[in-house]
Coordinates of N, CA and C in Angstrom, one line a residue:
L47 N 11.8 -38.1 -6.0 CA 10.8 -37.4 -6.8 C 9.5 -37.2 -6.0
A48 N 9.1 -38.2 -5.3 CA 7.9 -38.2 -4.5 C 8.0 -37.1 -3.4
L49 N 9.2 -37.0 -2.8 CA 9.4 -36.0 -1.7 C 9.3 -34.6 -2.3
V50 N 9.8 -34.4 -3.5 CA 9.8 -33.1 -4.1 C 8.3 -32.7 -4.4
D51 N 7.5 -33.7 -4.9 CA 6.1 -33.5 -5.2 C 5.4 -33.1 -3.9
Q52 N 5.7 -33.9 -2.8 CA 5.0 -33.6 -1.5 C 5.4 -32.2 -1.0
A53 N 6.7 -31.8 -1.2 CA 7.1 -30.5 -0.7 C 6.4 -29.4 -1.6
L54 N 6.3 -29.6 -2.9 CA 5.6 -28.6 -3.7 C 4.1 -28.5 -3.3
L55 N 3.5 -29.6 -3.1 CA 2.1 -29.6 -2.7 C 1.9 -28.9 -1.3
R56 N 2.8 -29.2 -0.4 CA 2.7 -28.5 0.9 C 2.9 -27.0 0.8
M57 N 3.9 -26.6 -0.1 CA 4.1 -25.2 -0.3 C 2.9 -24.5 -1.0
A58 N 2.3 -25.2 -1.9 CA 1.1 -24.7 -2.6 C 0.0 -24.5 -1.6
D59 N -0.2 -25.5 -0.7 CA -1.2 -25.3 0.4 C -0.9 -24.2 1.3
E60 N 0.3 -24.1 1.7 CA 0.7 -23.1 2.7 C 0.8 -21.7 2.2
Q61 N 1.3 -21.6 1.0 CA 1.6 -20.2 0.4 C 1.0 -20.0 -1.0
G62 N 0.1 -20.8 -1.3 CA -0.5 -20.7 -2.7 C -1.2 -19.3 -2.9
L63 N -1.9 -18.8 -1.9 CA -2.6 -17.5 -2.1 C -1.6 -16.4 -2.2
E64 N -0.5 -16.5 -1.4 CA 0.5 -15.4 -1.5 C 1.2 -15.4 -2.8
I65 N 1.5 -16.6 -3.3 CA 2.1 -16.7 -4.7 C 1.2 -16.2 -5.7
E66 N -0.1 -16.6 -5.7 CA -1.1 -16.1 -6.6 C -1.2 -14.6 -6.6
L67 N -1.3 -14.0 -5.4 CA -1.4 -12.6 -5.3 C -0.1 -11.9 -5.9
G68 N 1.0 -12.4 -5.6 CA 2.3 -11.9 -6.2 C 2.3 -11.9 -7.7
L69 N 1.8 -13.0 -8.3 CA 1.8 -13.0 -9.7 C 0.7 -12.1 -10.3
R70 N -0.4 -12.1 -9.7 CA -1.5 -11.2 -10.2 C -1.2 -9.7 -10.1
I71 N -0.5 -9.4 -9.1 CA -0.2 -7.9 -8.9 C 1.1 -7.5 -9.6
E72 N 1.8 -8.4 -10.2 CA 3.1 -8.1 -10.9 C 3.0 -7.0 -11.9
P73 N 2.0 -7.0 -12.9 CA 2.0 -6.0 -13.9 C 1.7 -4.6 -13.3
L74 N 0.9 -4.5 -12.3 CA 0.6 -3.2 -11.6 C 1.8 -2.7 -10.8
A75 N 2.5 -3.7 -10.2 CA 3.7 -3.3 -9.4 C 4.8 -2.9 -10.3
A76 N 5.0 -3.5 -11.5 CA 6.0 -3.1 -12.5 C 5.7 -1.8 -13.0
E77 N 4.4 -1.5 -13.3 CA 4.1 -0.2 -13.8 C 4.4 0.9 -12.7
A78 N 4.0 0.7 -11.5 CA 4.3 1.6 -10.4 C 5.8 1.8 -10.2
S79 N 6.5 0.7 -10.3 CA 7.9 0.8 -10.1 C 8.6 1.6 -11.2
A80 N 8.1 1.4 -12.4 CA 8.7 2.2 -13.6 C 8.3 3.7 -13.4
A81 N 7.2 4.0 -12.7 CA 6.9 5.4 -12.5 C 7.6 6.0 -11.3
G82 N 8.4 5.2 -10.6 CA 9.2 5.7 -9.5 C 8.6 5.6 -8.2
V83 N 7.5 4.8 -8.0 CA 6.9 4.6 -6.7 C 7.7 3.9 -5.8
G84 N 8.4 2.8 -6.2 CA 9.2 2.0 -5.4 C 9.6 0.7 -6.0
D85 N 10.4 -0.1 -5.3 CA 10.8 -1.4 -5.8 C 9.7 -2.4 -6.0
I86 N 9.7 -3.1 -7.0 CA 8.6 -4.1 -7.4 C 8.3 -5.0 -6.2
Q87 N 9.4 -5.6 -5.6 CA 9.1 -6.6 -4.6 C 8.5 -5.9 -3.3
A88 N 9.0 -4.7 -3.0 CA 8.4 -4.0 -1.9 C 6.9 -3.6 -2.1
L89 N 6.6 -3.3 -3.4 CA 5.2 -3.0 -3.7 C 4.3 -4.3 -3.6
R90 N 4.9 -5.4 -4.1 CA 4.1 -6.6 -4.0 C 4.0 -7.1 -2.6
D91 N 5.0 -6.9 -1.8 CA 5.0 -7.3 -0.4 C 3.9 -6.5 0.4
T92 N 4.0 -5.2 0.1 CA 3.0 -4.3 0.8 C 1.6 -4.6 0.4
Y93 N 1.4 -4.9 -0.8 CA 0.0 -5.3 -1.2 C -0.4 -6.6 -0.6
R94 N 0.4 -7.6 -0.6 CA 0.1 -8.9 0.0 C -0.2 -8.7 1.5
D95 N 0.6 -7.9 2.2 CA 0.4 -7.7 3.6 C -0.9 -7.0 3.8
A96 N -1.3 -6.1 2.9 CA -2.5 -5.3 3.1 C -3.7 -6.2 2.9
V97 N -3.7 -7.1 2.0 CA -4.9 -7.9 1.8 C -4.9 -9.2 2.6
L98 N -3.8 -9.8 3.0 CA -3.8 -11.0 3.7 C -3.6 -10.9 5.2
D99 N -2.9 -9.9 5.6 CA -2.6 -9.7 7.0 C -2.8 -8.2 7.4
Y100 N -4.0 -7.7 7.1 CA -4.3 -6.3 7.4 C -4.5 -6.1 8.8
R101 N -3.7 -5.2 9.4 CA -3.8 -4.9 10.8 C -4.3 -3.5 11.2
G102 N -4.9 -2.9 10.2 CA -5.5 -1.6 10.5 C -4.8 -0.4 9.9
L103 N -5.4 0.7 10.0 CA -5.0 2.0 9.4 C -3.6 2.4 10.0
S104 N -3.4 2.4 11.3 CA -2.1 2.8 11.9 C -1.0 1.9 11.4
A105 N -1.2 0.6 11.4 CA -0.2 -0.3 10.9 C 0.1 -0.1 9.4
A106 N -0.9 0.1 8.6 CA -0.7 0.4 7.2 C 0.2 1.6 7.0
W107 N -0.1 2.7 7.8 CA 0.6 3.9 7.7 C 2.1 3.7 8.0
Q108 N 2.3 3.0 9.1 CA 3.7 2.7 9.6 C 4.4 1.8 8.6
D109 N 3.8 0.8 8.0 CA 4.4 -0.1 7.0 C 4.8 0.7 5.8
I110 N 3.9 1.6 5.3 CA 4.2 2.3 4.1 C 5.4 3.3 4.4
Q111 N 5.3 4.0 5.5 CA 6.4 4.9 5.9 C 7.7 4.2 6.0
A112 N 7.7 3.0 6.5 CA 9.0 2.2 6.7 C 9.5 1.7 5.3
R113 N 8.6 1.3 4.5 CA 9.1 0.7 3.2 C 9.3 1.7 2.1
F114 N 8.6 2.9 2.2 CA 8.7 3.9 1.1 C 8.9 5.3 1.7
A115 N 9.9 5.4 2.5 CA 10.2 6.7 3.2 C 10.5 7.8 2.2
A116 N 11.1 7.5 1.0 CA 11.4 8.5 0.1 C 10.3 8.8 -0.9
T117 N 9.2 8.1 -0.9 CA 8.1 8.2 -1.8 C 6.9 8.9 -1.2
P118 N 6.3 9.9 -1.8 CA 5.1 10.5 -1.2 C 4.0 9.4 -1.0
L119 N 3.5 9.5 0.2 CA 2.4 8.5 0.6 C 1.3 8.3 -0.4
E120 N 0.9 9.4 -1.0 CA -0.2 9.4 -2.0 C 0.1 8.5 -3.1
R121 N 1.4 8.4 -3.6 CA 1.7 7.6 -4.7 C 1.6 6.1 -4.4
V122 N 2.1 5.7 -3.2 CA 2.0 4.3 -2.7 C 0.5 3.9 -2.5
V123 N -0.2 4.8 -1.9 CA -1.6 4.5 -1.6 C -2.4 4.4 -3.0
A124 N -2.1 5.3 -3.9 CA -2.7 5.2 -5.3 C -2.5 3.8 -5.9
F125 N -1.2 3.3 -5.8 CA -0.9 1.9 -6.3 C -1.8 0.9 -5.6
L126 N -1.8 1.0 -4.2 CA -2.6 0.0 -3.5 C -4.1 0.1 -3.8
Q127 N -4.6 1.3 -4.0 CA -6.0 1.4 -4.4 C -6.3 0.8 -5.8
K128 N -5.4 1.0 -6.7 CA -5.6 0.5 -8.0 C -5.5 -1.0 -8.0
A129 N -4.6 -1.6 -7.2 CA -4.5 -3.0 -7.1 C -5.7 -3.6 -6.4
L130 N -6.2 -3.0 -5.3 CA -7.4 -3.5 -4.6 C -8.6 -3.4 -5.6
S131 N -8.7 -2.4 -6.3 CA -9.8 -2.2 -7.3 C -9.8 -3.3 -8.3
A132 N -8.6 -3.6 -8.8 CA -8.5 -4.7 -9.8 C -8.9 -6.1 -9.2
D133 N -8.5 -6.3 -7.9 CA -8.9 -7.5 -7.3 C -10.4 -7.6 -7.0
L134 N -11.0 -6.4 -6.7 CA -12.5 -6.4 -6.5 C -13.2 -6.7 -7.8
D135 N -12.7 -6.2 -8.9 CA -13.3 -6.4 -10.2 C -13.1 -7.8 -10.8
S136 N -12.1 -8.4 -10.2 CA -11.7 -9.8 -10.8 C -12.7 -10.8 -10.3
Q137 N -13.1 -11.6 -11.3 CA -14.1 -12.7 -11.0 C -13.3 -13.9 -10.4
S138 N -12.0 -14.0 -10.6 CA -11.2 -15.1 -10.2 C -10.6 -14.9 -8.8
S139 N -10.8 -13.8 -8.2 CA -10.2 -13.5 -6.9 C -10.8 -14.4 -5.8
R140 N -9.9 -15.0 -5.0 CA -10.3 -15.8 -3.9 C -10.4 -15.0 -2.6
L141 N -10.2 -13.7 -2.7 CA -10.2 -12.9 -1.5 C -11.6 -12.4 -1.1
D142 N -11.8 -12.2 0.1 CA -13.1 -11.8 0.6 C -13.4 -10.4 0.2
P143 N -14.5 -10.1 -0.6 CA -14.7 -8.8 -1.1 C -15.0 -7.8 0.0
V144 N -15.6 -8.3 1.1 CA -15.9 -7.4 2.2 C -14.6 -6.9 2.9
K145 N -13.6 -7.8 3.0 CA -12.3 -7.4 3.5 C -11.6 -6.4 2.6
L146 N -11.7 -6.7 1.3 CA -11.1 -5.8 0.3 C -11.7 -4.4 0.4
E147 N -13.0 -4.3 0.5 CA -13.7 -3.0 0.6 C -13.3 -2.3 1.9
R148 N -13.1 -3.0 3.0 CA -12.6 -2.4 4.2 C -11.2 -1.8 4.0
V149 N -10.3 -2.6 3.4 CA -9.0 -2.1 3.1 C -9.0 -0.9 2.2
M150 N -9.9 -1.0 1.2 CA -10.0 0.2 0.2 C -10.5 1.4 1.0
S151 N -11.4 1.3 1.8 CA -11.9 2.4 2.6 C -10.8 3.0 3.5
D152 N -10.0 2.1 4.1 CA -8.9 2.6 4.9 C -7.8 3.3 4.1
M153 N -7.6 2.8 2.9 CA -6.6 3.4 2.0 C -7.0 4.8 1.6
H154 N -8.3 5.0 1.4 CA -8.9 6.3 1.1 C -8.6 7.2 2.3
K155 N -8.9 6.7 3.5 CA -8.6 7.5 4.7 C -7.1 7.8 4.8
L156 N -6.3 6.9 4.5 CA -4.9 7.0 4.6 C -4.4 8.1 3.6
R157 N -5.0 8.1 2.4 CA -4.6 9.2 1.4 C -5.0 10.6 2.0
V158 N -6.2 10.7 2.6 CA -6.7 11.9 3.1 C -5.7 12.4 4.3
L159 N -5.4 11.4 5.2 CA -4.5 11.7 6.3 C -3.1 12.1 5.8
G160 N -2.7 11.5 4.8 CA -1.4 11.8 4.2 C -1.4 13.3 3.7
G161 N -2.4 13.7 3.1 CA -2.5 15.1 2.6 C -2.6 16.0 3.8
L162 N -3.3 15.7 4.8 CA -3.4 16.5 6.0 C -2.1 16.6 6.7
A163 N -1.3 15.5 6.7 CA 0.0 15.5 7.3 C 0.9 16.5 6.6
E164 N 0.8 16.5 5.2 CA 1.7 17.4 4.4 C 1.3 18.8 4.7
Q165 N 0.0 19.1 4.8 CA -0.4 20.5 5.1 C 0.0 21.0 6.4
V166 N -0.1 20.1 7.4 CA 0.4 20.5 8.8 C 1.9 20.7 8.8
G167 N 2.6 19.9 8.0 CA 4.1 20.0 7.9 C 4.4 21.4 7.3
A168 N 3.7 21.7 6.2 CA 3.9 23.0 5.5 C 3.6 24.2 6.5
L169 N 2.5 24.1 7.2 CA 2.1 25.1 8.2 C 3.2 25.3 9.2
W170 N 3.7 24.1 9.7 CA 4.7 24.2 10.7 C 6.0 24.9 10.2
Q171 N 6.4 24.6 9.0 CA 7.5 25.3 8.3 C 7.3 26.8 8.3
V172 N 6.1 27.2 7.9 CA 5.8 28.6 7.8 C 5.9 29.2 9.2
L173 N 5.4 28.6 10.2 CA 5.5 29.1 11.6 C 7.0 29.2 12.1
V174 N 7.7 28.1 11.8 CA 9.1 28.1 12.3 C 10.0 29.1 11.6
T175 N 9.8 29.2 10.3 CA 10.7 30.2 9.5 C 10.2 31.6 9.6
G176 N 8.9 31.8 10.0 CA 8.4 33.2 10.1 C 8.1 33.7 8.8
E177 N 7.9 32.9 7.8 CA 7.6 33.4 6.4 C 6.3 34.1 6.4
R178 N 6.3 35.2 5.7 CA 5.1 36.1 5.7 C 4.3 35.8 4.4
G179 N 3.1 36.4 4.4 CA 2.3 36.3 3.1 C 1.3 35.2 3.2
H180 N 1.2 34.4 4.3 CA 0.2 33.4 4.3 C -0.9 33.7 5.3
G181 N -0.8 34.9 5.9 CA -1.9 35.3 6.9 C -1.7 34.6 8.2
I182 N -0.5 34.0 8.4 CA -0.2 33.3 9.6 C 1.0 33.9 10.2
R183 N 1.0 34.1 11.5 CA 2.2 34.6 12.2 C 2.4 33.8 13.5
A184 N 3.6 33.7 13.9 CA 3.9 33.1 15.2 C 3.6 34.0 16.3
F185 N 3.3 33.5 17.5 CA 2.9 34.3 18.6 C 4.2 34.9 19.3

């Protein structure tokens, strides 16, 4: 029994914040999952990675594309922004508010870049298909 207690204490020390974040984000992840954004566990993992192991805008873009290829980027980023906002508003959060603000700022940039990527993709389709009526023509 003492070994089990020691193992639980060690796990709480090593992974306590990850477990706490997973539990805290569960309602928002369930709501987003029910709305078709993605799998609850993938949403929770993405959020935890964003706040605990944030590696920048490019890595966030690649991570979201890899985990949610079938979901529009805007919907995943909206979930992340909502979760980050909830953590910023929470008085019990043990996360650094400056880091959360930085991730929030990057999520806004990611949302804008995602919209731009969609527009460029649509423009490319118009150019490739030669579709008329947009005031754009191929050379």
